C-alpha cells in the first residue's frame, strides 16, 4: 500500500469491496453437496433451477435458484467449506498475540486486548451460524412490513439451516452504480434521504436495524 493517506484509503476501500462479494467462488458441486448434507435432499429435488455462484464473499457465497414446488425465485447462501476451522485457527492466533501484548506491555492492559478478542470471537461465531441471520431477516421483515418503499426478503425456513440460508430473491441496482440509477430514472437525492430516514426509523422506532449497510 502507498503511504499517502488518500491513496491508502482508496486502496483499502477497493479491498473491502473485493471481500464483500468478489472473492473466488468455491465449486458449485461442493455447494450442492453441502446443501444436500444440511437439508437432507438433493438440490435437484429442492430446486427447479440452481445457478453457478452469483456472488462470493469472505465467509459464504450466493446462488440464484427457483423452488421446486412453487417456482419462487430465491437466493441460496452457503457457508464456505472449512470456514469455521479457518476462523478457529485465526482466533487462537489472536488470543496468543493479545496475551503476549498484555505480558510485554503492561500499560496495554487498560485496553483489555484479550477481552476485545473474546468479543470479536462471539460476534464472528454468530456470523457463522446462518440460523441467526435467518432469524434476524425474519424479524427485520416483520418490523418493516408497513414501511413504504422498503422490502426485506423473507427466509424460507424449511430450506435454511446452520450452513445454508434460503430467502426471497431481491432484484435491484447497487447504490454504487450511479449511472444505472440515473438511467433507471431514479432521483439519487430522494433515494439518499429515504435510506437515511428509514435507517433512523428502524434504529429509533424498532431498536433493530441493518448494521452492514454497504452499497450492494
PDB file of C-alpha atoms in Angstrom:
ATOM      1  CA  UNK A   1       0.000   0.000   0.000  1.00  0.00           C
ATOM      2  CA  UNK A   2       1.057   3.587  -0.583  1.00  0.00           C
ATOM      3  CA  UNK A   3       1.972   5.849   2.340  1.00  0.00           C
ATOM      4  CA  UNK A   4      -0.297   8.659   1.091  1.00  0.00           C
ATOM      5  CA  UNK A   5      -3.481   8.693   3.221  1.00  0.00           C
ATOM      6  CA  UNK A   6      -5.803   9.376   0.270  1.00  0.00           C
ATOM      7  CA  UNK A   7      -4.322   6.534  -1.783  1.00  0.00           C
ATOM      8  CA  UNK A   8      -4.322   4.176   1.204  1.00  0.00           C
ATOM      9  CA  UNK A   9      -7.997   4.977   1.771  1.00  0.00           C
ATOM     10  CA  UNK A  10      -8.897   4.267  -1.835  1.00  0.00           C
ATOM     11  CA  UNK A  11      -6.910   1.016  -1.908  1.00  0.00           C
ATOM     12  CA  UNK A  12      -8.471  -0.137   1.355  1.00  0.00           C
ATOM     13  CA  UNK A  13     -11.948   0.636   0.009  1.00  0.00           C
ATOM     14  CA  UNK A  14     -11.224  -1.431  -3.097  1.00  0.00           C
ATOM     15  CA  UNK A  15     -10.013  -4.357  -0.973  1.00  0.00           C
ATOM     16  CA  UNK A  16     -13.130  -4.214   1.224  1.00  0.00           C
ATOM     17  CA  UNK A  17     -15.383  -4.188  -1.863  1.00  0.00           C
ATOM     18  CA  UNK A  18     -13.482  -7.242  -3.107  1.00  0.00           C
ATOM     19  CA  UNK A  19     -14.123  -9.065   0.185  1.00  0.00           C
ATOM     20  CA  UNK A  20     -17.790  -8.037   0.034  1.00  0.00           C
ATOM     21  CA  UNK A  21     -18.834 -10.153  -2.957  1.00  0.00           C
ATOM     22  CA  UNK A  22     -15.999 -10.696  -5.450  1.00  0.00           C
ATOM     23  CA  UNK A  23     -13.794 -13.370  -3.878  1.00  0.00           C
ATOM     24  CA  UNK A  24     -13.057 -16.536  -5.912  1.00  0.00           C
ATOM     25  CA  UNK A  25     -16.059 -18.875  -5.537  1.00  0.00           C
ATOM     26  CA  UNK A  26     -15.850 -22.493  -4.477  1.00  0.00           C
ATOM     27  CA  UNK A  27     -17.212 -25.115  -6.916  1.00  0.00           C
ATOM     28  CA  UNK A  28     -20.971 -25.341  -7.388  1.00  0.00           C
ATOM     29  CA  UNK A  29     -20.794 -29.113  -6.874  1.00  0.00           C
ATOM     30  CA  UNK A  30     -19.290 -28.526  -3.426  1.00  0.00           C
ATOM     31  CA  UNK A  31     -22.139 -26.151  -2.596  1.00  0.00           C
ATOM     32  CA  UNK A  32     -24.704 -28.712  -3.777  1.00  0.00           C
ATOM     33  CA  UNK A  33     -23.115 -31.433  -1.653  1.00  0.00           C
ATOM     34  CA  UNK A  34     -23.219 -29.163   1.409  1.00  0.00           C
ATOM     35  CA  UNK A  35     -26.872 -28.296   0.787  1.00  0.00           C
ATOM     36  CA  UNK A  36     -27.793 -31.973   0.453  1.00  0.00           C
ATOM     37  CA  UNK A  37     -25.957 -32.810   3.672  1.00  0.00           C
ATOM     38  CA  UNK A  38     -27.629 -29.921   5.525  1.00  0.00           C
ATOM     39  CA  UNK A  39     -31.179 -30.210   4.166  1.00  0.00           C
ATOM     40  CA  UNK A  40     -31.366 -33.955   3.632  1.00  0.00           C
ATOM     41  CA  UNK A  41     -32.306 -33.956  -0.060  1.00  0.00           C
ATOM     42  CA  UNK A  42     -30.557 -33.435  -3.428  1.00  0.00           C
ATOM     43  CA  UNK A  43     -30.510 -29.909  -4.834  1.00  0.00           C
ATOM     44  CA  UNK A  44     -32.370 -31.150  -7.916  1.00  0.00           C
ATOM     45  CA  UNK A  45     -35.258 -32.223  -5.655  1.00  0.00           C
ATOM     46  CA  UNK A  46     -35.431 -28.959  -3.713  1.00  0.00           C
ATOM     47  CA  UNK A  47     -34.906 -26.507  -6.576  1.00  0.00           C
ATOM     48  CA  UNK A  48     -36.105 -26.494 -10.200  1.00  0.00           C
ATOM     49  CA  UNK A  49     -33.046 -24.427 -11.140  1.00  0.00           C
ATOM     50  CA  UNK A  50     -29.777 -23.664  -9.337  1.00  0.00           C
ATOM     51  CA  UNK A  51     -27.159 -21.277 -10.750  1.00  0.00           C
ATOM     52  CA  UNK A  52     -23.412 -21.012 -10.522  1.00  0.00           C
ATOM     53  CA  UNK A  53     -22.294 -18.574  -7.789  1.00  0.00           C
ATOM     54  CA  UNK A  54     -23.542 -15.026  -8.402  1.00  0.00           C
ATOM     55  CA  UNK A  55     -21.531 -13.528  -5.521  1.00  0.00           C
ATOM     56  CA  UNK A  56     -18.762 -14.834  -3.282  1.00  0.00           C
ATOM     57  CA  UNK A  57     -17.741 -13.099  -0.058  1.00  0.00           C
ATOM     58  CA  UNK A  58     -15.339 -13.861   2.775  1.00  0.00           C
ATOM     59  CA  UNK A  59     -17.446 -16.470   4.583  1.00  0.00           C
ATOM     60  CA  UNK A  60     -20.137 -17.542   2.095  1.00  0.00           C
ATOM     61  CA  UNK A  61     -21.357 -17.437  -1.477  1.00  0.00           C
ATOM     62  CA  UNK A  62     -24.783 -16.985  -3.046  1.00  0.00           C
ATOM     63  CA  UNK A  63     -26.607 -18.919  -5.764  1.00  0.00           C
ATOM     64  CA  UNK A  64     -29.753 -17.937  -7.648  1.00  0.00           C
ATOM     65  CA  UNK A  65     -32.408 -20.655  -7.660  1.00  0.00           C
ATOM     66  CA  UNK A  66     -36.107 -21.462  -8.010  1.00  0.00           C
ATOM     67  CA  UNK A  67     -38.118 -23.521  -5.556  1.00  0.00           C
ATOM     68  CA  UNK A  68     -39.218 -26.845  -6.981  1.00  0.00           C
ATOM     69  CA  UNK A  69     -42.745 -26.691  -5.536  1.00  0.00           C
ATOM     70  CA  UNK A  70     -43.701 -23.031  -6.160  1.00  0.00           C
ATOM     71  CA  UNK A  71     -41.169 -21.811  -8.764  1.00  0.00           C
ATOM     72  CA  UNK A  72     -40.466 -18.806  -6.490  1.00  0.00           C
ATOM     73  CA  UNK A  73     -37.093 -17.205  -7.229  1.00  0.00           C
ATOM     74  CA  UNK A  74     -34.768 -17.336  -4.232  1.00  0.00           C
ATOM     75  CA  UNK A  75     -31.210 -16.667  -3.129  1.00  0.00           C
ATOM     76  CA  UNK A  76     -29.349 -19.575  -1.538  1.00  0.00           C
ATOM     77  CA  UNK A  77     -26.426 -18.628   0.697  1.00  0.00           C
ATOM     78  CA  UNK A  78     -23.893 -21.349   1.528  1.00  0.00           C
ATOM     79  CA  UNK A  79     -21.019 -21.036   4.013  1.00  0.00           C
ATOM     80  CA  UNK A  80     -17.540 -21.663   2.646  1.00  0.00           C
ATOM     81  CA  UNK A  81     -16.316 -25.188   3.408  1.00  0.00           C
ATOM     82  CA  UNK A  82     -13.783 -25.212   6.231  1.00  0.00           C
ATOM     83  CA  UNK A  83     -14.536 -21.593   7.239  1.00  0.00           C
ATOM     84  CA  UNK A  84     -15.143 -22.483  10.909  1.00  0.00           C
ATOM     85  CA  UNK A  85     -11.816 -24.337  11.117  1.00  0.00           C
ATOM     86  CA  UNK A  86     -10.016 -21.394   9.490  1.00  0.00           C
ATOM     87  CA  UNK A  87     -11.701 -18.972  11.902  1.00  0.00           C
ATOM     88  CA  UNK A  88     -10.725 -21.095  14.905  1.00  0.00           C
ATOM     89  CA  UNK A  89      -7.097 -21.102  13.754  1.00  0.00           C
ATOM     90  CA  UNK A  90      -7.073 -17.319  13.331  1.00  0.00           C
ATOM     91  CA  UNK A  91      -8.815 -16.607  16.634  1.00  0.00           C
ATOM     92  CA  UNK A  92      -6.325 -18.798  18.517  1.00  0.00           C
ATOM     93  CA  UNK A  93      -3.504 -16.747  16.983  1.00  0.00           C
ATOM     94  CA  UNK A  94      -5.257 -13.522  18.031  1.00  0.00           C
ATOM     95  CA  UNK A  95      -5.579 -14.778  21.613  1.00  0.00           C
ATOM     96  CA  UNK A  96      -1.878 -15.664  21.700  1.00  0.00           C
ATOM     97  CA  UNK A  97      -0.920 -12.210  20.404  1.00  0.00           C
ATOM     98  CA  UNK A  98      -3.243 -10.458  22.875  1.00  0.00           C
ATOM     99  CA  UNK A  99      -1.788 -12.377  25.848  1.00  0.00           C
ATOM    100  CA  UNK A 100       1.761 -11.570  24.810  1.00  0.00           C
ATOM    101  CA  UNK A 101       0.849  -7.890  24.360  1.00  0.00           C
ATOM    102  CA  UNK A 102      -0.560  -7.788  27.884  1.00  0.00           C
ATOM    103  CA  UNK A 103       2.553  -9.512  29.253  1.00  0.00           C
ATOM    104  CA  UNK A 104       5.145  -7.416  27.393  1.00  0.00           C
ATOM    105  CA  UNK A 105       3.321  -4.078  27.541  1.00  0.00           C
ATOM    106  CA  UNK A 106       1.534  -3.812  30.913  1.00  0.00           C
ATOM    107  CA  UNK A 107       0.160  -0.365  30.006  1.00  0.00           C
ATOM    108  CA  UNK A 108      -1.948  -2.080  27.321  1.00  0.00           C
ATOM    109  CA  UNK A 109      -3.989  -3.947  29.928  1.00  0.00           C
ATOM    110  CA  UNK A 110      -6.334  -0.999  30.364  1.00  0.00           C
ATOM    111  CA  UNK A 111      -7.372  -1.615  26.742  1.00  0.00           C
ATOM    112  CA  UNK A 112      -8.173  -5.264  27.645  1.00  0.00           C
ATOM    113  CA  UNK A 113      -6.824  -6.909  24.473  1.00  0.00           C
ATOM    114  CA  UNK A 114      -7.934 -10.414  25.493  1.00  0.00           C
ATOM    115  CA  UNK A 115     -11.469  -9.200  26.198  1.00  0.00           C
ATOM    116  CA  UNK A 116     -11.548  -7.489  22.800  1.00  0.00           C
ATOM    117  CA  UNK A 117     -10.647 -10.780  21.089  1.00  0.00           C
ATOM    118  CA  UNK A 118     -13.279 -12.623  23.159  1.00  0.00           C
ATOM    119  CA  UNK A 119     -15.941 -10.153  21.980  1.00  0.00           C
ATOM    120  CA  UNK A 120     -14.748 -10.483  18.390  1.00  0.00           C
ATOM    121  CA  UNK A 121     -14.922 -14.276  18.705  1.00  0.00           C
ATOM    122  CA  UNK A 122     -18.548 -14.122  19.823  1.00  0.00           C
ATOM    123  CA  UNK A 123     -19.565 -11.770  17.010  1.00  0.00           C
ATOM    124  CA  UNK A 124     -17.943 -13.831  14.268  1.00  0.00           C
ATOM    125  CA  UNK A 125     -19.252 -17.103  15.709  1.00  0.00           C
ATOM    126  CA  UNK A 126     -22.735 -15.642  15.284  1.00  0.00           C
ATOM    127  CA  UNK A 127     -21.944 -14.743  11.666  1.00  0.00           C
ATOM    128  CA  UNK A 128     -21.052 -18.386  11.024  1.00  0.00           C
ATOM    129  CA  UNK A 129     -24.496 -19.659  12.080  1.00  0.00           C
ATOM    130  CA  UNK A 130     -26.918 -18.781   9.287  1.00  0.00           C
ATOM    131  CA  UNK A 131     -29.881 -19.698  11.501  1.00  0.00           C
ATOM    132  CA  UNK A 132     -29.227 -16.464  13.400  1.00  0.00           C
ATOM    133  CA  UNK A 133     -29.114 -14.488  10.149  1.00  0.00           C
ATOM    134  CA  UNK A 134     -32.380 -16.095   9.019  1.00  0.00           C
ATOM    135  CA  UNK A 135     -33.983 -15.188  12.338  1.00  0.00           C
ATOM    136  CA  UNK A 136     -32.752 -11.601  12.069  1.00  0.00           C
ATOM    137  CA  UNK A 137     -34.076 -11.331   8.497  1.00  0.00           C
ATOM    138  CA  UNK A 138     -37.494 -12.598   9.595  1.00  0.00           C
ATOM    139  CA  UNK A 139     -37.677 -10.127  12.485  1.00  0.00           C
ATOM    140  CA  UNK A 140     -36.498  -7.254  10.271  1.00  0.00           C
ATOM    141  CA  UNK A 141     -39.111  -8.167   7.622  1.00  0.00           C
ATOM    142  CA  UNK A 142     -41.875  -8.224  10.244  1.00  0.00           C
ATOM    143  CA  UNK A 143     -40.823  -4.880  11.749  1.00  0.00           C
ATOM    144  CA  UNK A 144     -40.704  -3.116   8.373  1.00  0.00           C
ATOM    145  CA  UNK A 145     -43.686  -4.756   6.664  1.00  0.00           C
ATOM    146  CA  UNK A 146     -45.618  -1.449   6.510  1.00  0.00           C
ATOM    147  CA  UNK A 147     -42.653   0.797   5.622  1.00  0.00           C
ATOM    148  CA  UNK A 148     -43.349   2.339   2.227  1.00  0.00           C
ATOM    149  CA  UNK A 149     -40.601   1.847  -0.352  1.00  0.00           C
ATOM    150  CA  UNK A 150     -38.786  -0.771   1.703  1.00  0.00           C
ATOM    151  CA  UNK A 151     -38.910  -4.546   1.471  1.00  0.00           C
ATOM    152  CA  UNK A 152     -36.896  -7.281   3.188  1.00  0.00           C
ATOM    153  CA  UNK A 153     -36.725 -10.737   1.547  1.00  0.00           C
ATOM    154  CA  UNK A 154     -38.167 -13.346   3.896  1.00  0.00           C
ATOM    155  CA  UNK A 155     -36.328 -16.591   4.731  1.00  0.00           C
ATOM    156  CA  UNK A 156     -37.612 -19.968   3.597  1.00  0.00           C
ATOM    157  CA  UNK A 157     -37.309 -21.800   6.912  1.00  0.00           C
ATOM    158  CA  UNK A 158     -37.684 -25.307   5.512  1.00  0.00           C
ATOM    159  CA  UNK A 159     -34.636 -24.713   3.301  1.00  0.00           C
ATOM    160  CA  UNK A 160     -32.423 -22.974   5.846  1.00  0.00           C
ATOM    161  CA  UNK A 161     -30.015 -24.382   8.431  1.00  0.00           C
ATOM    162  CA  UNK A 162     -26.750 -23.616  10.185  1.00  0.00           C
ATOM    163  CA  UNK A 163     -24.718 -23.589   6.950  1.00  0.00           C
ATOM    164  CA  UNK A 164     -27.401 -22.788   4.356  1.00  0.00           C
ATOM    165  CA  UNK A 165     -29.859 -19.883   4.150  1.00  0.00           C
ATOM    166  CA  UNK A 166     -32.616 -19.579   1.543  1.00  0.00           C
ATOM    167  CA  UNK A 167     -34.603 -16.370   1.194  1.00  0.00           C
ATOM    168  CA  UNK A 168     -36.550 -14.446  -1.417  1.00  0.00           C
ATOM    169  CA  UNK A 169     -34.573 -13.051  -4.351  1.00  0.00           C
ATOM    170  CA  UNK A 170     -34.262  -9.247  -4.453  1.00  0.00           C
ATOM    171  CA  UNK A 171     -33.596  -7.658  -7.828  1.00  0.00           C
ATOM    172  CA  UNK A 172     -32.107  -4.189  -7.828  1.00  0.00           C
ATOM    173  CA  UNK A 173     -29.297  -1.751  -8.581  1.00  0.00           C
ATOM    174  CA  UNK A 174     -26.324  -1.280  -6.279  1.00  0.00           C
ATOM    175  CA  UNK A 175     -26.211   2.218  -4.799  1.00  0.00           C
ATOM    176  CA  UNK A 176     -22.620   2.486  -6.042  1.00  0.00           C
ATOM    177  CA  UNK A 177     -23.794   2.152  -9.680  1.00  0.00           C
ATOM    178  CA  UNK A 178     -24.783   5.771 -10.155  1.00  0.00           C
ATOM    179  CA  UNK A 179     -25.003   5.537 -13.956  1.00  0.00           C
ATOM    180  CA  UNK A 180     -27.520   2.677 -13.737  1.00  0.00           C
ATOM    181  CA  UNK A 181     -29.553   4.542 -11.094  1.00  0.00           C
ATOM    182  CA  UNK A 182     -29.736   7.621 -13.318  1.00  0.00           C
ATOM    183  CA  UNK A 183     -30.565   5.525 -16.399  1.00  0.00           C
ATOM    184  CA  UNK A 184     -33.463   3.929 -14.498  1.00  0.00           C
ATOM    185  CA  UNK A 185     -34.868   7.401 -13.777  1.00  0.00           C
ATOM    186  CA  UNK A 186     -34.301   7.458 -10.024  1.00  0.00           C
ATOM    187  CA  UNK A 187     -33.526  10.653  -8.107  1.00  0.00           C
ATOM    188  CA  UNK A 188     -30.372   9.972  -6.086  1.00  0.00           C
ATOM    189  CA  UNK A 189     -31.134  12.713  -3.569  1.00  0.00           C
ATOM    190  CA  UNK A 190     -34.563  11.224  -2.899  1.00  0.00           C
ATOM    191  CA  UNK A 191     -33.012   7.767  -2.528  1.00  0.00           C
ATOM    192  CA  UNK A 192     -30.372   9.087  -0.133  1.00  0.00           C
ATOM    193  CA  UNK A 193     -32.994  10.806   2.013  1.00  0.00           C
ATOM    194  CA  UNK A 194     -35.135   7.654   2.048  1.00  0.00           C
ATOM    195  CA  UNK A 195     -32.208   5.468   3.147  1.00  0.00           C
ATOM    196  CA  UNK A 196     -31.368   7.851   5.998  1.00  0.00           C
ATOM    197  CA  UNK A 197     -34.992   8.253   7.127  1.00  0.00           C
ATOM    198  CA  UNK A 198     -35.664   4.519   7.066  1.00  0.00           C
ATOM    199  CA  UNK A 199     -32.462   3.735   8.949  1.00  0.00           C
ATOM    200  CA  UNK A 200     -33.370   6.218  11.688  1.00  0.00           C
ATOM    201  CA  UNK A 201     -36.920   4.826  11.844  1.00  0.00           C
ATOM    202  CA  UNK A 202     -35.609   1.309  12.313  1.00  0.00           C
ATOM    203  CA  UNK A 203     -32.994   2.320  14.881  1.00  0.00           C
ATOM    204  CA  UNK A 204     -35.203   4.648  16.941  1.00  0.00           C
ATOM    205  CA  UNK A 205     -38.638   3.074  16.428  1.00  0.00           C
ATOM    206  CA  UNK A 206     -37.736  -0.631  16.479  1.00  0.00           C
ATOM    207  CA  UNK A 207     -34.297  -0.720  18.069  1.00  0.00           C
ATOM    208  CA  UNK A 208     -33.471  -3.268  15.358  1.00  0.00           C
ATOM    209  CA  UNK A 209     -31.697  -2.233  12.178  1.00  0.00           C
ATOM    210  CA  UNK A 210     -29.382  -3.371   9.399  1.00  0.00           C
ATOM    211  CA  UNK A 211     -25.856  -2.920  10.721  1.00  0.00           C
ATOM    212  CA  UNK A 212     -23.959  -3.610   7.476  1.00  0.00           C
ATOM    213  CA  UNK A 213     -25.399  -1.091   5.058  1.00  0.00           C
ATOM    214  CA  UNK A 214     -22.898  -1.469   2.236  1.00  0.00           C
ATOM    215  CA  UNK A 215     -23.830  -0.094  -1.185  1.00  0.00           C
ATOM    216  CA  UNK A 216     -24.805  -3.524  -2.508  1.00  0.00           C
TER     217      UNK A 216
END
